[in-house]
Coordinates of C-alpha atoms in Angstrom, one line a residue:
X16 CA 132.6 -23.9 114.3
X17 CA 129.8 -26.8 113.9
X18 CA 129.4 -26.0 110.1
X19 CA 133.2 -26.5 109.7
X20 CA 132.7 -29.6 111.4
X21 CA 130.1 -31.1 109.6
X22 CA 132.0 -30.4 106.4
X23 CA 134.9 -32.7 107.9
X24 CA 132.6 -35.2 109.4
X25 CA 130.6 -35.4 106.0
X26 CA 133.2 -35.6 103.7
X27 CA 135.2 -39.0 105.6
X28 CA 132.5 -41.3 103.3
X29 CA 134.1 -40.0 100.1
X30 CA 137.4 -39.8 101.4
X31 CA 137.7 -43.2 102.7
X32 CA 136.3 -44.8 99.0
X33 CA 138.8 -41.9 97.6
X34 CA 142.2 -44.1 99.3
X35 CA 140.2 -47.3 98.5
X36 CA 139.8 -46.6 94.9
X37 CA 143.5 -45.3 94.6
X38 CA 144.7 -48.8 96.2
X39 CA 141.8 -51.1 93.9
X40 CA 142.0 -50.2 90.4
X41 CA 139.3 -47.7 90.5
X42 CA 137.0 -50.7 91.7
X43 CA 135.0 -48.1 93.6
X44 CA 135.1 -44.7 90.6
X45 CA 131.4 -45.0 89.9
X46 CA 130.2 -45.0 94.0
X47 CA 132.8 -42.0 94.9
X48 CA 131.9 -40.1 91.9
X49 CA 128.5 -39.9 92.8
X50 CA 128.7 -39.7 96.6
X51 CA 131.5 -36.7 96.1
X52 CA 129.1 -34.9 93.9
X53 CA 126.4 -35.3 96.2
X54 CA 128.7 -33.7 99.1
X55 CA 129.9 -30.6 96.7
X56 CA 125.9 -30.1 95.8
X57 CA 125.0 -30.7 99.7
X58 CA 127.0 -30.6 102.2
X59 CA 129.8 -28.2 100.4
X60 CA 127.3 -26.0 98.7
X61 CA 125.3 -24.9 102.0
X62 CA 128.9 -24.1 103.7
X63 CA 129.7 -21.7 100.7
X64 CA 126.2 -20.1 100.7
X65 CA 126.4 -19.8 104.7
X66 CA 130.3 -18.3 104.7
X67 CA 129.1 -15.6 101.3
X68 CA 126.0 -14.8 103.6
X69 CA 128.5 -13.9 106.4
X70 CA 130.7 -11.8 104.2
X71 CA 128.5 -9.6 102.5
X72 CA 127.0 -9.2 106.0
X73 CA 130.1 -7.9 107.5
X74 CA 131.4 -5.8 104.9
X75 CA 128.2 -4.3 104.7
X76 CA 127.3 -4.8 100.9
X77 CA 123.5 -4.6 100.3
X78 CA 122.0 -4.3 96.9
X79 CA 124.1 -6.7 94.9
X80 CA 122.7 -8.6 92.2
X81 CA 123.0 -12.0 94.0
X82 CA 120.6 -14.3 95.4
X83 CA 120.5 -17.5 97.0
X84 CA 118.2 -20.2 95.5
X85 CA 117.0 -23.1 97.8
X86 CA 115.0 -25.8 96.8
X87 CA 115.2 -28.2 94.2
X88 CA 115.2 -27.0 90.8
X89 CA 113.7 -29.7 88.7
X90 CA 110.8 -30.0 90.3
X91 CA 110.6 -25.7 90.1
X92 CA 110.9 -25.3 94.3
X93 CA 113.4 -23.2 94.4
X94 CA 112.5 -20.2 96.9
X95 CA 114.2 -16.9 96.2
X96 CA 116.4 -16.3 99.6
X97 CA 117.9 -12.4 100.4
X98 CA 121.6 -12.3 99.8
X99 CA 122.4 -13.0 103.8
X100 CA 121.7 -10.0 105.3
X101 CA 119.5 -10.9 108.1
X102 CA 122.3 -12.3 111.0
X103 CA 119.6 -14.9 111.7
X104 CA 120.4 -16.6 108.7
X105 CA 123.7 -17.5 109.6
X106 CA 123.6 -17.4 113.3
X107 CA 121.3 -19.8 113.4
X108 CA 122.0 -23.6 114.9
X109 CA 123.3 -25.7 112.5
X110 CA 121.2 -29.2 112.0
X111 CA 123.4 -32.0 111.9
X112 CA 120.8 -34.7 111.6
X113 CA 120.2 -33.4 108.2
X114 CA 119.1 -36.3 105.7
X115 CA 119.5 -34.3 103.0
X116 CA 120.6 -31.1 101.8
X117 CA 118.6 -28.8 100.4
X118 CA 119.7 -27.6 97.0
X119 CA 121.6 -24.3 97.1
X120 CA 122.1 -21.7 94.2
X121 CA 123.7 -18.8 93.8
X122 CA 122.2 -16.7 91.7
X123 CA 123.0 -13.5 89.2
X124 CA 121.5 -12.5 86.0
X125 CA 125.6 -12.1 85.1
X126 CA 129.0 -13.9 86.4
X127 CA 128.3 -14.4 89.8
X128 CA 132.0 -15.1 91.1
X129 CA 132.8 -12.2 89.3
X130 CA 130.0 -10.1 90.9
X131 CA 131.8 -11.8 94.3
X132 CA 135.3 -10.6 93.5
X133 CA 133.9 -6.9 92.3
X134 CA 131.9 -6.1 95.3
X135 CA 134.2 -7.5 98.4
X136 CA 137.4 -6.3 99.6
X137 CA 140.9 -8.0 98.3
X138 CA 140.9 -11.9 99.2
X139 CA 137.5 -12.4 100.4
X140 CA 135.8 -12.1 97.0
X141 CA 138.6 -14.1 95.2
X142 CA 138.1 -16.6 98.0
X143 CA 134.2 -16.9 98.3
X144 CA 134.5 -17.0 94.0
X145 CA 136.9 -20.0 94.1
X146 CA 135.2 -22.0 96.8
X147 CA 131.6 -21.6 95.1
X148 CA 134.2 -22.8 91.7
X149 CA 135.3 -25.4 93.5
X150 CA 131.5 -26.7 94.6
X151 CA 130.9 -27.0 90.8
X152 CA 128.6 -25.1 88.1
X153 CA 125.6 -26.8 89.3
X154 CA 125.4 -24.5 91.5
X155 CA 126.3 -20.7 90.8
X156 CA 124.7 -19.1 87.4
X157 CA 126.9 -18.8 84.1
X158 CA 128.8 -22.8 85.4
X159 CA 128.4 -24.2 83.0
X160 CA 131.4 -24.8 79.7
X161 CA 132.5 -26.2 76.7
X162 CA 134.6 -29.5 76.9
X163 CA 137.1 -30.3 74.2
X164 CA 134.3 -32.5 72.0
X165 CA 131.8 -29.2 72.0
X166 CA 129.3 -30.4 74.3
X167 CA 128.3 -27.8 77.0
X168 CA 128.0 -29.1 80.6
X169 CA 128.4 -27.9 84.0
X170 CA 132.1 -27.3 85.2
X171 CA 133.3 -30.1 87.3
X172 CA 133.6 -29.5 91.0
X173 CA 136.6 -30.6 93.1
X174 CA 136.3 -32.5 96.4
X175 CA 139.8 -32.2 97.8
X176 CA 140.6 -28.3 96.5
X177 CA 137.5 -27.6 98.1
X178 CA 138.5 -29.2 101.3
X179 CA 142.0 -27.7 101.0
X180 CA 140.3 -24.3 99.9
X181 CA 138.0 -23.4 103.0
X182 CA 140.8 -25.1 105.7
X183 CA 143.4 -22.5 104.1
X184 CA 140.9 -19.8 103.1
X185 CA 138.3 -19.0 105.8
X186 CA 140.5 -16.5 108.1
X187 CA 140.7 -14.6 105.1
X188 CA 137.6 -15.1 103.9
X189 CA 135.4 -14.2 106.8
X190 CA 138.1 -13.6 109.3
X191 CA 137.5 -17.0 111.6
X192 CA 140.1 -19.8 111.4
X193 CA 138.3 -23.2 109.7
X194 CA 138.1 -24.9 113.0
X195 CA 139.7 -28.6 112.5
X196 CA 138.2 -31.7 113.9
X197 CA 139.8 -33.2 116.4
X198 CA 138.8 -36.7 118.2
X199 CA 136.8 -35.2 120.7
X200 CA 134.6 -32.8 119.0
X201 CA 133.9 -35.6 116.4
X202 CA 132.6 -37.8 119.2
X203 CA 130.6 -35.0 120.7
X204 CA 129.4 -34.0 117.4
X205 CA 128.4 -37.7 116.4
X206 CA 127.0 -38.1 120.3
X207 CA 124.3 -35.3 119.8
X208 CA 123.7 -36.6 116.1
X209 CA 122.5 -39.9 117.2
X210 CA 120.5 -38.7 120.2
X211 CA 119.0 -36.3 117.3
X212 CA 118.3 -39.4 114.8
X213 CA 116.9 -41.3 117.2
X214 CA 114.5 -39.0 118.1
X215 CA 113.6 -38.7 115.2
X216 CA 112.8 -42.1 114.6
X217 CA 111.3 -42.8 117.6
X218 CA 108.6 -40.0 116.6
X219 CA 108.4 -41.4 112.5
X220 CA 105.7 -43.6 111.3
X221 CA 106.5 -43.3 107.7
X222 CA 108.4 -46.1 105.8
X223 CA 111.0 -44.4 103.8
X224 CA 111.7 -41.8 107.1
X225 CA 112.5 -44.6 109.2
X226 CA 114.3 -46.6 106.7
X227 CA 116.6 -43.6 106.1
X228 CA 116.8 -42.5 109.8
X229 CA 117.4 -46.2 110.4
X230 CA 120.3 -46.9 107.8
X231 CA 121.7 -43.4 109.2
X232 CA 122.1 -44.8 112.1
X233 CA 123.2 -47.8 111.4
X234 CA 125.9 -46.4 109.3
X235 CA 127.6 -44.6 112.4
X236 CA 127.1 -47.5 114.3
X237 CA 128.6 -50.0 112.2
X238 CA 131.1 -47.5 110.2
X239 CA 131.7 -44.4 112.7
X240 CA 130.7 -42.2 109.9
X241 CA 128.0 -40.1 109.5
X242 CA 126.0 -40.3 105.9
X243 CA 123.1 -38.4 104.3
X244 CA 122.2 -37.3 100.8
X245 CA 120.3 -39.0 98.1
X246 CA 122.1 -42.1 98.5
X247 CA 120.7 -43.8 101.6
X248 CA 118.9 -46.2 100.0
X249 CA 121.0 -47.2 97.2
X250 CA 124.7 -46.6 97.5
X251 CA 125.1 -46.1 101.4
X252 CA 123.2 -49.3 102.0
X253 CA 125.2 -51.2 99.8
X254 CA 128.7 -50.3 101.9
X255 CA 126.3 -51.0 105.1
X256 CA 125.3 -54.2 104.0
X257 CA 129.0 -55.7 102.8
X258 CA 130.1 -55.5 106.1
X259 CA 130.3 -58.4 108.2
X260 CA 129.1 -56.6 111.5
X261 CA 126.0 -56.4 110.3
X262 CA 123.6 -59.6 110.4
X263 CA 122.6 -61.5 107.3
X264 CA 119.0 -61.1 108.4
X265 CA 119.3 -57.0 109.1
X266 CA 121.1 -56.9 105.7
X267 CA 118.3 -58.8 103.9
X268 CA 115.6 -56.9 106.0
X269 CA 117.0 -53.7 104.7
X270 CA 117.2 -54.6 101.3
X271 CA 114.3 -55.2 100.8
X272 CA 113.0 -52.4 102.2
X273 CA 114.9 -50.1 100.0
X274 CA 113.5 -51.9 97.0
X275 CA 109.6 -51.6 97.8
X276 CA 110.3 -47.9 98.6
X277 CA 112.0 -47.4 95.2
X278 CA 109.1 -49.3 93.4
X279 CA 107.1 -47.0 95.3
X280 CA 105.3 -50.2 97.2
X281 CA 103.5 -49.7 100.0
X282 CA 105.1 -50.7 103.6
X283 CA 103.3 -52.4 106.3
X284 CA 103.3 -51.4 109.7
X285 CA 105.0 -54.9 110.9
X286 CA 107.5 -53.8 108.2
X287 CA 108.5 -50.8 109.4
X288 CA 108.3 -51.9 112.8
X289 CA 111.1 -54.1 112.2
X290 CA 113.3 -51.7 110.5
X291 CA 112.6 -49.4 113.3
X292 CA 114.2 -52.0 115.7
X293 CA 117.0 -52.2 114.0
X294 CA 117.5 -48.9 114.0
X295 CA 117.1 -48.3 117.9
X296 CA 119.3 -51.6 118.5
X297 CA 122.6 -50.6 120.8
X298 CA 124.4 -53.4 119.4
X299 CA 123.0 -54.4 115.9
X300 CA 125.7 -57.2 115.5
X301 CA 123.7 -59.4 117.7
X302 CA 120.2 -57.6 117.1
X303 CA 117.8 -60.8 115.6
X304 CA 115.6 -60.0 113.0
X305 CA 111.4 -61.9 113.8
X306 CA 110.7 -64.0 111.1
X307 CA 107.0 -62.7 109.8

C-alpha cells in the first residue's frame, strides 16, 4: 500500500511540469526530461524490483537466472541481491524520507523480460516484463537498441504507460489492487515524511545533508510535493526558488549553498546553521535570514 503511494506521491513533480510544458511551448522539455528519468531510474525502478521480488516469491520460482543489482554502477557498487526470495525483503517498511534512490538492476546473462514471461504464470510475467520495459533499458540487461541513425542506446522509458501500467496491472500481477491515493492518505503520508526529514535534520551536521534535507522540506512546504533524486540541488531548487512564497534572502541563502557544495567548497558551521533554520522554519514565508 505505502510503496503504491510513494509512486503517486513521487511522480506529481513530473507530472505537474508534464501539463506545464504541454500549455508553454515545451518551455519546461529539458527540466521534465531529466526529473522523469530520474523517477523511472528511482522511484519506478525500486517499485518493479519490489513487485518481481513478490512474484517469484509467491509462485514459488527459485533458481532463475535473475538477479537484482543495487548500487550505483559507475562507480562499480553494485551489490549482487538474491532474486526476492527472503519475505523480509519485501515486507519490509518502506522509507519515504528517501533522498535518493538507490540504483536498481535487473539482471540475466540473457533477456531478462523474457526470462520473466518464461518462468511465471499467464499475465504476471507479461506484466512484470512490460513494467520493467516501461522503467527503461537502464535498468534490466539486453535494454539497450538501435535507433533509426545506427547508434545503440538504451530504450527509452515511459512515465505515464508506467503509471497507467502498475494502476491497471498489479491485481494481476501480484494479485493486490494498486491502492490509489486519495487526499487523506497523501496528507498522512506527507505528515510522517516531514516528521521523518526533520529528524533527520535535526540530527545532521553535514553541509550537503542538511542542504538537501532542508530544500526537501522546503519543497513540501512551499509546493505540497514531495521531491528527492539527484536533482535537489540543481533542478528542484530552481522551481523552489521561482516562487514568490519563498524569501529573497532564503532563495539567495540557498543558492549559494548549492553552488559551494557543487564546487566541492567547504561549508561553515554558521553556514549550515542557517540553512538548517530554514529548514526547521513552520512558516518560511516570513522566516528572516541573519546577515553574517
Amino acid at each position: 500500500k505505502i510503496s503504491c503511494h510513494l509512486v503517486q506521491v513521487m511522480a506529481k513533480l513530473p507530472q505537474s511540469l508534464l501539463a506545464t510544458a504541454g500549455r508553454s511551448e515545451n518551455k519546461h522539455a529539458e527540466t521534465m526530461s531529466k526529473l522523469t528519468k530520474d523517477f523511472m531510474n528511482g522511484c519506478a525502478a525500486d517499485f518493479a524490483c519490489k513487485v518481481t521480488e513478490y512474484c517469484l516469491f509467491k509462485h514459488g520460482v527459485e533458481d532463475i537466472e535473475l538477479c537484482f543489482h543495487v548500487g550505483e554502477e559507475s562507480d562499480g557498487a553494485f551489490v549482487n541481491n538474491s532474486t526476492g526470495l527472503d519475505p523480509e525483503a519485501f515486507y519490509a517498511c518502506v522509507d519515504t524520507a528517501r533522498r535518493l534512490f538507490r540504483k536498481t538492476h535487473l539482471f540475466s546473462k540473457r533477456d531478462p523480460l523474457k526470462i520473466l514471461r518464461e518462468e511465471l504464470p499467464g499475465s504476471v510475467g507479461v506484466g512484470l516484463a512490460r513494467m520493467w520495459k516501461l522503467t527503461g533499458g537502464e535498468n534490466y540487461s539486453d535494454g539497450r537498441g538501435v535507433s533509426e541513425d545506427g547508434q545503440i542506446s538504451h530504450r527509452p522509458g515511459d512515465f505515464v504507460r508506467f503509471l497507467k501500467h502498475v494502476e491497471e496491472s498489479c491485481l494481476s500481477m501480484c494479485g493486490f489492487p494498486f491502492k490509489r491515493l486519495d487526499k487523506k492518505s497523501e496528507k498522512q503520508l506527507l505528515f510522517a515524511r516531514k516528521k521523518e526529514l526533520q529528524s533527520q535534520l535535526q540530527d545532521s551536521s553535514c553541509g550537503k545533508d542538511v542542504t538537501e534535507l532542508s530544500i526537501m522540506l522546503l519543497f513540501q512546504q512551499v509546493k505540497g510535493m514531495a521531491v528527492c533524486g539527484q536533482y535537489l540541488t540543481s533542478i528542484v531548487l530552481d522551481i523552489l526558488v521561482s516562487d514568490k512564497k519563498l524569501p529573497h534572502s532564503v532563495s539567495t541563502l540557498l543558492r549559494d549553498t548549492s553552488i559551494k557544495i557543487q564546487r566541492g567548497e567547504e561549508l561553515c558551521d554558521r553556514l549550515i546553521a542557517k540553512v538548517k533554520l530554514c529548514g526547521l522554519s513552520r512558516d518560511i514565508s516570513s522566516h528572516v535570514v541573519e546577515d553574517s
